[in-house]
mmCIF file of C-alpha atoms in Angstrom:
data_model
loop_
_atom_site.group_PDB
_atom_site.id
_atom_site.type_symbol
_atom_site.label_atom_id
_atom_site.label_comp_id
_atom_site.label_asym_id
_atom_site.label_seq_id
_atom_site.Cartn_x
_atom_site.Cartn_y
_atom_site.Cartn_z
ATOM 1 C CA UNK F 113 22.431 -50.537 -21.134
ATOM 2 C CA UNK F 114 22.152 -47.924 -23.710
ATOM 3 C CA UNK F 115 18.522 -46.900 -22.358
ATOM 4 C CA UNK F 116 19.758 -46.408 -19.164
ATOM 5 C CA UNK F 117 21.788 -43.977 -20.123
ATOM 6 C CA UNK F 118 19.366 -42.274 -22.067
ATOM 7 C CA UNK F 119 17.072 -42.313 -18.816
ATOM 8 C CA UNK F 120 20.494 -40.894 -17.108
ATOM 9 C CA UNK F 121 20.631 -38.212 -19.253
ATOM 10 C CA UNK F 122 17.438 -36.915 -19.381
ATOM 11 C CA UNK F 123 16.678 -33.906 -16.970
ATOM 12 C CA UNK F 124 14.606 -33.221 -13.478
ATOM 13 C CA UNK F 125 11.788 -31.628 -16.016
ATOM 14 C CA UNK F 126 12.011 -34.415 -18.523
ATOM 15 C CA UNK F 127 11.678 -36.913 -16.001
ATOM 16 C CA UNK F 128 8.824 -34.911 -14.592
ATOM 17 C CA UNK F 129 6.664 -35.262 -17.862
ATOM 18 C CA UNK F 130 7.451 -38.582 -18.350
ATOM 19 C CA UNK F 131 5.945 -39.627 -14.665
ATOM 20 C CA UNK F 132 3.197 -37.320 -14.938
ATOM 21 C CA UNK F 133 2.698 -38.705 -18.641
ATOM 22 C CA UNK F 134 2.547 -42.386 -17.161
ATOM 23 C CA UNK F 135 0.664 -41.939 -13.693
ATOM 24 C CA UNK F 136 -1.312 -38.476 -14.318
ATOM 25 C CA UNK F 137 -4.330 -40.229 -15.001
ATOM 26 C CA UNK F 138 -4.293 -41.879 -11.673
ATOM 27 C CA UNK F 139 -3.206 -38.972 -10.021
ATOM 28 C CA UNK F 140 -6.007 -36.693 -11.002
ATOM 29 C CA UNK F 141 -8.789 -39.519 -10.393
ATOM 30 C CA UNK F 142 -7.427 -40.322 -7.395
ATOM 31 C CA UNK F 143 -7.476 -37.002 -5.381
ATOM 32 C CA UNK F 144 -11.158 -36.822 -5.523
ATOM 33 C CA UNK F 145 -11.544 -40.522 -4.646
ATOM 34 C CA UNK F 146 -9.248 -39.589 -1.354
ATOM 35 C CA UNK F 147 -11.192 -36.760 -0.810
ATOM 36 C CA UNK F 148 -14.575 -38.417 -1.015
ATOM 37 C CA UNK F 149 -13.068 -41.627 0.957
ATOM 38 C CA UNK F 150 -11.862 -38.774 3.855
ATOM 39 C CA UNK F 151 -14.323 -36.527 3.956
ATOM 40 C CA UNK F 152 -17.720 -38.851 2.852
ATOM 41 C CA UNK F 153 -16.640 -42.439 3.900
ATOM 42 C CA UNK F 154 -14.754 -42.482 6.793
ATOM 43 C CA UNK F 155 -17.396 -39.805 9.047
ATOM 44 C CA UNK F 156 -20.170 -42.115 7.379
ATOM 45 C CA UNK F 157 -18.129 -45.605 8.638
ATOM 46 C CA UNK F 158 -17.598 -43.471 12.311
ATOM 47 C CA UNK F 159 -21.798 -43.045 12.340
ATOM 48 C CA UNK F 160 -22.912 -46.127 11.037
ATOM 49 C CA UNK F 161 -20.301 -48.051 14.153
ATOM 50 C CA UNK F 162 -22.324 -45.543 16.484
ATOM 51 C CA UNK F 163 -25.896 -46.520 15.081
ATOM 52 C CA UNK F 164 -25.618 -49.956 15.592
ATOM 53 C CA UNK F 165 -24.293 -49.668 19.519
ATOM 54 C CA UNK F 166 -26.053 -49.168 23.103
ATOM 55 C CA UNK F 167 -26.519 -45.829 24.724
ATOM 56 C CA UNK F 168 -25.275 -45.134 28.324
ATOM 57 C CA UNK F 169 -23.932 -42.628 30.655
ATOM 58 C CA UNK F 170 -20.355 -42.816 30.080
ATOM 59 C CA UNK F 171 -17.994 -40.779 28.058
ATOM 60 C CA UNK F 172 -18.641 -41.644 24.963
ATOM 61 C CA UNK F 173 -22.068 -42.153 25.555
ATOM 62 C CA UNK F 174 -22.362 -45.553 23.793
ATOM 63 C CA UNK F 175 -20.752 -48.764 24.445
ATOM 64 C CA UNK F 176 -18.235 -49.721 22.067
ATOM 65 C CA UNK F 177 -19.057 -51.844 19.036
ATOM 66 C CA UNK F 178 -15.513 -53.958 19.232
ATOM 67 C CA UNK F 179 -14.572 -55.878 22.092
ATOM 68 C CA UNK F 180 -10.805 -57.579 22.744
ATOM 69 C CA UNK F 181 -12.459 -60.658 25.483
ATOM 70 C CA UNK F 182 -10.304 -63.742 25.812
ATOM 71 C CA UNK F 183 -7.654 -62.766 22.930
ATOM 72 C CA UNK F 184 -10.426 -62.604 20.596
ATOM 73 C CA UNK F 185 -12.649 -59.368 19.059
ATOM 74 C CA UNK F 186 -16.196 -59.087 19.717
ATOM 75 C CA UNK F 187 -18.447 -57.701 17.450
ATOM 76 C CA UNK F 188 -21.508 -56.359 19.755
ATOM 77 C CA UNK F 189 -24.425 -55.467 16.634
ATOM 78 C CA UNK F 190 -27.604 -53.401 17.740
ATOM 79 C CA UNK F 191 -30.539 -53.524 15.686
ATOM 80 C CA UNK F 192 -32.553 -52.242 18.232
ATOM 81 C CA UNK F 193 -31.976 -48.258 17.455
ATOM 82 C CA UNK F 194 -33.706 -49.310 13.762
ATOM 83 C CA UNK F 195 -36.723 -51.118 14.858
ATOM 84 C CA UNK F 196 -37.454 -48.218 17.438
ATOM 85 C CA UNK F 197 -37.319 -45.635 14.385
ATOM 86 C CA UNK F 198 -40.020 -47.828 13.054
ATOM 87 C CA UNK F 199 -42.262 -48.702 16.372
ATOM 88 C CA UNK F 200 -42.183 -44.616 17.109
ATOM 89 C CA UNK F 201 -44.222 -42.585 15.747
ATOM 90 C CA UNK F 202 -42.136 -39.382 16.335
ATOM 91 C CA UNK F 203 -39.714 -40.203 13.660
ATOM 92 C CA UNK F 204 -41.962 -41.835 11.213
ATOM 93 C CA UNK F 205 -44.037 -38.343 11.489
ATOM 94 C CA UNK F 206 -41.345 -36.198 11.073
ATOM 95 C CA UNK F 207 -39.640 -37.778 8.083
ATOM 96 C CA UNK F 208 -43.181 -38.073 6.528
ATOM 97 C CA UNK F 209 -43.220 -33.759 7.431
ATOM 98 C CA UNK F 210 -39.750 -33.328 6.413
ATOM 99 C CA UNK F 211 -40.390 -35.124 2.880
ATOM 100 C CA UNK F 212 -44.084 -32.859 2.347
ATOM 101 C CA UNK F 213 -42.331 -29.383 3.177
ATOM 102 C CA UNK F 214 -39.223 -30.133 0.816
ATOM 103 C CA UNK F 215 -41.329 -31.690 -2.116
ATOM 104 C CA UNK F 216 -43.575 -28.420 -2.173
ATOM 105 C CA UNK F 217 -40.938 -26.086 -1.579
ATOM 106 C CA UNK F 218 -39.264 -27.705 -4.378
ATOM 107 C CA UNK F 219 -42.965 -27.046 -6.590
ATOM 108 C CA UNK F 220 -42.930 -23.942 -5.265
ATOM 109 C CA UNK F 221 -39.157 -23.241 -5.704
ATOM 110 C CA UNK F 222 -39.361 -24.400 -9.442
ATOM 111 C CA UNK F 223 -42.470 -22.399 -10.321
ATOM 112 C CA UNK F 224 -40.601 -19.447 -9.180
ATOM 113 C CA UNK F 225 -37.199 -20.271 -10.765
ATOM 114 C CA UNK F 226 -37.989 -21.408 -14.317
ATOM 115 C CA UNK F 227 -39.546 -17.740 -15.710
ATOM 116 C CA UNK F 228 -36.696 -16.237 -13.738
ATOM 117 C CA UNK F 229 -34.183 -18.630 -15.398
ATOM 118 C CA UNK F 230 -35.698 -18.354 -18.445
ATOM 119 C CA UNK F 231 -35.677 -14.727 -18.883
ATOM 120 C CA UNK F 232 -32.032 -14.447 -17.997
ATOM 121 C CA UNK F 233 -31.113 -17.184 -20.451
ATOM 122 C CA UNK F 234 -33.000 -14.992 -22.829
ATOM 123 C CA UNK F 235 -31.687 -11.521 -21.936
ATOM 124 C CA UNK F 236 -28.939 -9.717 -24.112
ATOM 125 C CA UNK F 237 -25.026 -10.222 -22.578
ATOM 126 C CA UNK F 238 -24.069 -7.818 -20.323
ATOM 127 C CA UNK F 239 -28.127 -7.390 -18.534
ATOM 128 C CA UNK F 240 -27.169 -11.622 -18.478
ATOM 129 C CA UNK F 241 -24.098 -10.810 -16.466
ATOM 130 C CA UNK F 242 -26.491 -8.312 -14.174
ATOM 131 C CA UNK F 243 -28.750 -10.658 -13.590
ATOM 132 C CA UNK F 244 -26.672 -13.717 -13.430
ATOM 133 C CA UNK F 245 -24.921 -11.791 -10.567
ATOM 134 C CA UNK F 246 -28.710 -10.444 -9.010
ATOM 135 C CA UNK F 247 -28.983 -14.235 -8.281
ATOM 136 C CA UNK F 248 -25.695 -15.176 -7.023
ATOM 137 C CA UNK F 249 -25.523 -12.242 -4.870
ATOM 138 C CA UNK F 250 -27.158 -13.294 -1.817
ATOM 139 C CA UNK F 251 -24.338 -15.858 -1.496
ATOM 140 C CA UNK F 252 -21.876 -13.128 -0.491
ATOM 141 C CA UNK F 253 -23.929 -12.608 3.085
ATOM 142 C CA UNK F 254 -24.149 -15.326 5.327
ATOM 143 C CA UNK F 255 -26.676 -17.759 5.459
ATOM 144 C CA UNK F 256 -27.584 -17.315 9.264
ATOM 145 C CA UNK F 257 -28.011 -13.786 8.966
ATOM 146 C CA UNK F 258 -29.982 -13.902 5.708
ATOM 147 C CA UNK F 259 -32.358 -16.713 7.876
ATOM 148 C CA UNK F 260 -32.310 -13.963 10.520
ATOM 149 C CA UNK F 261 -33.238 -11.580 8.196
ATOM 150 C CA UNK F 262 -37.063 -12.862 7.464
ATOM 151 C CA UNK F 263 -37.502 -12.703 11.265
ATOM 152 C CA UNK F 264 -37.919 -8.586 10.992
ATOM 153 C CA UNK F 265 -39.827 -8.900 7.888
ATOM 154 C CA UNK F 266 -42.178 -11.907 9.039
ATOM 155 C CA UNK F 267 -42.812 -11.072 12.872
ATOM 156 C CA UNK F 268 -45.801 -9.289 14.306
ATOM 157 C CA UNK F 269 -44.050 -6.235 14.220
ATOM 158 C CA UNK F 270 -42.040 -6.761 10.701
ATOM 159 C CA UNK F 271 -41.932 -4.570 7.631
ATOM 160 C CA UNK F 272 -45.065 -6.614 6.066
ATOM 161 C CA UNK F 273 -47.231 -6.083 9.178
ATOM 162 C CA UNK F 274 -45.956 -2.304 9.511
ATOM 163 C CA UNK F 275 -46.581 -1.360 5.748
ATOM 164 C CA UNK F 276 -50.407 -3.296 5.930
ATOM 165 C CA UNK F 277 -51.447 -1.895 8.761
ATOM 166 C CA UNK F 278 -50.107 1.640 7.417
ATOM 167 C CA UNK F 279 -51.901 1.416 4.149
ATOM 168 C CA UNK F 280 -54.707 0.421 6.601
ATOM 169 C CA UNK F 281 -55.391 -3.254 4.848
ATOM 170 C CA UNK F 282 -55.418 -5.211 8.253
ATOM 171 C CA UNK F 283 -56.194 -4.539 11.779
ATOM 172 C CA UNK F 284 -54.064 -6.753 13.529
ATOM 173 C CA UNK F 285 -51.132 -8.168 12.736
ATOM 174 C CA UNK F 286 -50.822 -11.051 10.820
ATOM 175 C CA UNK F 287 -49.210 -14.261 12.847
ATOM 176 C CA UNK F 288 -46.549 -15.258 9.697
ATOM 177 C CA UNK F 289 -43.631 -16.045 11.920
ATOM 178 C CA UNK F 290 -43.320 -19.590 13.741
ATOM 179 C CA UNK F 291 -46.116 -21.235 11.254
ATOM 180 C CA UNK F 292 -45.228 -23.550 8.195
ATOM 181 C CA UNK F 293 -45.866 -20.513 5.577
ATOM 182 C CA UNK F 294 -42.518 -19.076 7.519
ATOM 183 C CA UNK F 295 -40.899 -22.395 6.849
ATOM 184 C CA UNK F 296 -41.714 -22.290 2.974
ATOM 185 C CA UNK F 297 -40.409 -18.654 2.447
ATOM 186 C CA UNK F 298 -37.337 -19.296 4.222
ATOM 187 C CA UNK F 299 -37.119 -22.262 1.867
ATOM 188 C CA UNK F 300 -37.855 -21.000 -1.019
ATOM 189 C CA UNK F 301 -35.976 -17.760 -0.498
ATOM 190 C CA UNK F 302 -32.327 -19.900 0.309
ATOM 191 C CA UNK F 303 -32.422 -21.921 -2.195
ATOM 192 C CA UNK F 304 -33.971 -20.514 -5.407
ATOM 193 C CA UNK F 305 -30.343 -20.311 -7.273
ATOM 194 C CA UNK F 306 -29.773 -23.639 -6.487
ATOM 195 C CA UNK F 307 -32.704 -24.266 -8.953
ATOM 196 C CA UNK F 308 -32.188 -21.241 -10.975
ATOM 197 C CA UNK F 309 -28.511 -21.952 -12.012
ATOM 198 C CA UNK F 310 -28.592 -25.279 -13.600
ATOM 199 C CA UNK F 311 -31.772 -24.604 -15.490
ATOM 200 C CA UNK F 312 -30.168 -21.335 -17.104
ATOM 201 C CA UNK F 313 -26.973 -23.827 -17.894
ATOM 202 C CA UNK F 314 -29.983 -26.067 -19.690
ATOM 203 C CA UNK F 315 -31.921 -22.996 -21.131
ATOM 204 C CA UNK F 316 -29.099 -21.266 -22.343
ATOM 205 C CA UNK F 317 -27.722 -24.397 -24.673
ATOM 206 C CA UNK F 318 -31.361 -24.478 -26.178
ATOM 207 C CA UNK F 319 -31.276 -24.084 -29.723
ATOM 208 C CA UNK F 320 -34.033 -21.126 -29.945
ATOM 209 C CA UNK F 321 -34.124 -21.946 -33.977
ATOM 210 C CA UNK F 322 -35.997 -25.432 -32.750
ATOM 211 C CA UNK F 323 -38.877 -22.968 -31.232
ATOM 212 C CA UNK F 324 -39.083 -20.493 -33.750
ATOM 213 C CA UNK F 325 -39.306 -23.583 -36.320
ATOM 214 C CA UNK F 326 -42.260 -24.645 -33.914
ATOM 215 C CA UNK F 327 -43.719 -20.905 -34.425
ATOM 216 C CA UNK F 328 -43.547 -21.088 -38.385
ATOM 217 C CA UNK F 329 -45.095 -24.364 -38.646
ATOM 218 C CA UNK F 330 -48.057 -22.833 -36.899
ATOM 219 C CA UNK F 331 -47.351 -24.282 -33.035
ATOM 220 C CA UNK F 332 -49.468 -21.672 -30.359
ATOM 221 C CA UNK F 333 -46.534 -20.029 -28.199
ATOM 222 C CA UNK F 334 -47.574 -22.067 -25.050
ATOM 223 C CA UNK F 335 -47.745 -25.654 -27.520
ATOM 224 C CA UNK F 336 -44.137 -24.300 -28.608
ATOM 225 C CA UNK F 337 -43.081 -24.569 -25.181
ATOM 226 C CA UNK F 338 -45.175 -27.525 -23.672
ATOM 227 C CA UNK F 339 -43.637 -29.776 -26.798
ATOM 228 C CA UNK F 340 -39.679 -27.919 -27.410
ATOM 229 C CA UNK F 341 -38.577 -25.818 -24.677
ATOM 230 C CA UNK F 342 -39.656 -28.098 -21.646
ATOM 231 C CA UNK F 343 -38.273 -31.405 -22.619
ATOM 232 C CA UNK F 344 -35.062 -29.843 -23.854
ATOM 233 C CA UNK F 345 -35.460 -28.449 -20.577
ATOM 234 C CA UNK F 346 -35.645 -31.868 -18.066
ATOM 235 C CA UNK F 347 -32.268 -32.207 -17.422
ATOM 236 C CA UNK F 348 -31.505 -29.015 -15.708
ATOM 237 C CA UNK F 349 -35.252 -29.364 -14.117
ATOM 238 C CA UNK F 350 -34.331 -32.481 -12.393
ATOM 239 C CA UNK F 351 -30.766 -31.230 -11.414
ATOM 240 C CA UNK F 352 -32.319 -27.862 -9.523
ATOM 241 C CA UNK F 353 -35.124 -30.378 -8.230
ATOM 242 C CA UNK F 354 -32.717 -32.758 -6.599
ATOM 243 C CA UNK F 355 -30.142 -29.554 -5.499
ATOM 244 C CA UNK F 356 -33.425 -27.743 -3.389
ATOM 245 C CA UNK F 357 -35.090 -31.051 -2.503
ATOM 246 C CA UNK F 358 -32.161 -33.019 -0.728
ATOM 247 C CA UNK F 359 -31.112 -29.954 1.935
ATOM 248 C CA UNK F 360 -34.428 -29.040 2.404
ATOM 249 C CA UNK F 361 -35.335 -32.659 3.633
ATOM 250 C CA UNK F 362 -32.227 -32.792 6.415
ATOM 251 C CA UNK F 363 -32.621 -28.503 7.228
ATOM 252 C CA UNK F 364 -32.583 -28.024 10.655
ATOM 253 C CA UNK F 365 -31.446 -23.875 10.524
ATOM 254 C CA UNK F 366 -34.555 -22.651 9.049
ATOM 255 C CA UNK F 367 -37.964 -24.821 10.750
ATOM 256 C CA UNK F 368 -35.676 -23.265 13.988
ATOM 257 C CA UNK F 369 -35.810 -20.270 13.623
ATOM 258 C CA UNK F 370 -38.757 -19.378 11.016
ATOM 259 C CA UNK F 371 -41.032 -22.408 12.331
ATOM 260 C CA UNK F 372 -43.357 -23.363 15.024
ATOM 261 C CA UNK F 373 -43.171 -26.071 17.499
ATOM 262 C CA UNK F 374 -45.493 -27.975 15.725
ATOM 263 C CA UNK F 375 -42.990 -27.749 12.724
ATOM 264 C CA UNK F 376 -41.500 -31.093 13.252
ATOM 265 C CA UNK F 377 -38.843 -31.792 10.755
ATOM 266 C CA UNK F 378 -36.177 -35.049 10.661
ATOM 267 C CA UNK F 379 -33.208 -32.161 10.906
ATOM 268 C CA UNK F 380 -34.505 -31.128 14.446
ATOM 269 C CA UNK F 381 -35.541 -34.400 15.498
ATOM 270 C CA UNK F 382 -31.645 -35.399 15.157
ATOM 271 C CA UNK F 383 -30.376 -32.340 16.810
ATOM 272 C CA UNK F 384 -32.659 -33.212 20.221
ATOM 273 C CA UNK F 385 -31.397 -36.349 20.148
ATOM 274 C CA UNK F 386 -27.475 -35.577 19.975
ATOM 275 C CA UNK F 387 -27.335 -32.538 22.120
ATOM 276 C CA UNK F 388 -30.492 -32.876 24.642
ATOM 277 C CA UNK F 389 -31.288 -36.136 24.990
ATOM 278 C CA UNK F 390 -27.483 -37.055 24.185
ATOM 279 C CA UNK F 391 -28.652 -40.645 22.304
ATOM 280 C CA UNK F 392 -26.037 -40.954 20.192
ATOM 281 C CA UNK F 393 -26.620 -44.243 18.901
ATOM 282 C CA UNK F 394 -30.530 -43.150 18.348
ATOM 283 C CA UNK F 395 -29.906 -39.768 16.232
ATOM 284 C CA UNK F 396 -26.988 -41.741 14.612
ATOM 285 C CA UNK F 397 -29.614 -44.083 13.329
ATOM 286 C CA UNK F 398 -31.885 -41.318 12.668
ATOM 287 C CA UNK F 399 -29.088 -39.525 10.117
ATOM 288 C CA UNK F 400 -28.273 -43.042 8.604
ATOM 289 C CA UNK F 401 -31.541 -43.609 8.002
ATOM 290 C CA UNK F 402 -32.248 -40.024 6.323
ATOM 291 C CA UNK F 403 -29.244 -40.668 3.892
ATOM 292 C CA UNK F 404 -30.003 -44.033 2.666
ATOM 293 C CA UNK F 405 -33.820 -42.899 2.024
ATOM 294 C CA UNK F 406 -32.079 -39.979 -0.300
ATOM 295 C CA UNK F 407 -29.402 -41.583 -1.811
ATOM 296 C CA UNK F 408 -30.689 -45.000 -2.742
ATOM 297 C CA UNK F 409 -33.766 -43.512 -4.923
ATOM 298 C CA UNK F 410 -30.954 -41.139 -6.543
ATOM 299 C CA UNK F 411 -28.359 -43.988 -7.339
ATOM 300 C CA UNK F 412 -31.767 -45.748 -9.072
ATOM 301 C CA UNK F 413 -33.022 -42.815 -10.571
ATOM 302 C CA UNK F 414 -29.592 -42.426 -12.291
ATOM 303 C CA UNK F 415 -29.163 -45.875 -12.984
ATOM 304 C CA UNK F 416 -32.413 -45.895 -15.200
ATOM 305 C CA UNK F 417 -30.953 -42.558 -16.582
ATOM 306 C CA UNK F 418 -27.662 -43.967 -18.025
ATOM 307 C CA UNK F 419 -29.680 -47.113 -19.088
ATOM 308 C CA UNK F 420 -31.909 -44.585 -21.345
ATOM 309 C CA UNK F 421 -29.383 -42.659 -22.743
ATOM 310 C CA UNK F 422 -27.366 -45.900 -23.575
ATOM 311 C CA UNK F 423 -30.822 -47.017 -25.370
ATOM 312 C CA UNK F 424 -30.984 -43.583 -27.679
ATOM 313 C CA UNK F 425 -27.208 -44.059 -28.249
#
């Protein structure tokens, strides 16, 4: 009796902290759960239904998965859109092309990345700030135009064929544009701070005393960073590997417009499928197929991950 009217006593704000005190935990896991279950789940649930149905000239163009017959539901499976992936060698090819370009743009992206990461991490505060913002700053322009961009400076008649020719190093113009090399750049060029960032998160944490104590116990400079700086360094080497790698295997913008037609990448593959050859159940396959190849081998990398860390602990 006497705590209820404490509890009618208490005031709107009061009651406030006392609910938020009791059910704020919930509350702030549970907004990104709803957001991943809305935004991840449910358009992932809507694909997989299509992947497993028939295609056919109707509107949509698939038959429904879900049947009400005789005041029961039938559940119509087809495995058929899977076992085609496999028998063809269209898609096998270009997953096998989409998986070559990404792994050595990501090489190539990481070669490029680390000295530039490195050398911020290492640069005094405010040229840090400069440079941090140097790398974010191609954010502010959109990505389409930035894509479009490389098409003046890569064509026959770009700025690299104009300025060669000038300085009279080549003849004829070199053919950059439409060819894998175009591909790579455009690559390479989009998503550098996506590999730059998180190593100058894992560079700039470094203790440099570990490095210099390397130095004075008579480590070479290049031993100094083979044995201190680049294992401190695998964590944010992974994390920019996985952030270039995973778009770069599903990009669709960039083989489009930079590449050939012999640039056959998964991305494009999927986009002929849903808007020419409108096969929805086919490309739906296609994308399901792309995202279990990437996220499975992530899930088990981190798995083993945690499992080692929980070992050192």
């Amino acid at each position: 009796m006497s705590s209820d009217k404490q509890e009618g006593r208490l005031t709107l704000k009061q009651r406030f902290d006392r609910w938020m005190i009791k059910h704020g935990r919930v509350l702030v896991v549970g907004i990104p759960y709803f957001w991943l279950f809305l935004f991840f789940l449910v358009p992932f649930l809507i694909v997989l239904k299509i992947s497993f149905s028939v295609a056919e000239y109707a509107q949509p163009p698939y038959t429904p998965l879900f049947e009400w017959i005789d005041e029961g539901i039938t559940i119509t499976l087809n495995f058929g859109n899977y076992l085609f992936l496999l028998s063809d060698s269209l898609y096998v090819t270009a997953y096998l092309n989409s998986i070559r370009i990404a792994a050595i743009s990501t090489v190539i992206t990481l070669l490029i990345g680390y000295p530039m990461a490195y050398g911020i991490a290492r640069a005094q505060g405010s040229m840090r700030s400069v440079l941090l913002m140097l790398v974010i700053l191609p954010f502010w322009t959109s990505f389409l135009i930035r894509v479009y961009a490389w098409i003046g400076i890569l064509d026959r008649e770009g700025l690299i064929n104009a300025f060669l020719m000038w300085t009279g190093i080549i003849s004829e113009p070199l053919i950059m544009r439409q060819t894998e090399f175009a591909v790579y750049v455009g690559i390479v060029y989009t998503y550098l701070p996506f590999m730059i960032l998180p190593l100058y998160s894992t560079l700039e944490k470094m203790d440099i005393s570990l490095v210099e104590a390397a130095l004075d116990l008579g480590c070479k400079p290049w031993q100094a960073f083979a044995k201190i700086t680049l294992p401190l360094s695998m964590p944010g080497i992974l994390a920019g590997s996985l952030l270039v790698f995973i778009p770069a295997v599903g990009e669709f913008v960039i083989p489009e417009l930079l590449g050939g037609p012999n640039t056959l990448m998964i991305g494009r593959t999927l986009w002929n499928e849903f808007f020419a050859n409108r096969d929805w159940p086919i490309a739906s396959s296609v994308a399901i197929a792309m995202l279990l190849f990437l996220v499975v081998p992530i899930m088990w990398f981190q798995h083993i991950q945690t499992k080692q860390e929980e070992r050192q602990q």
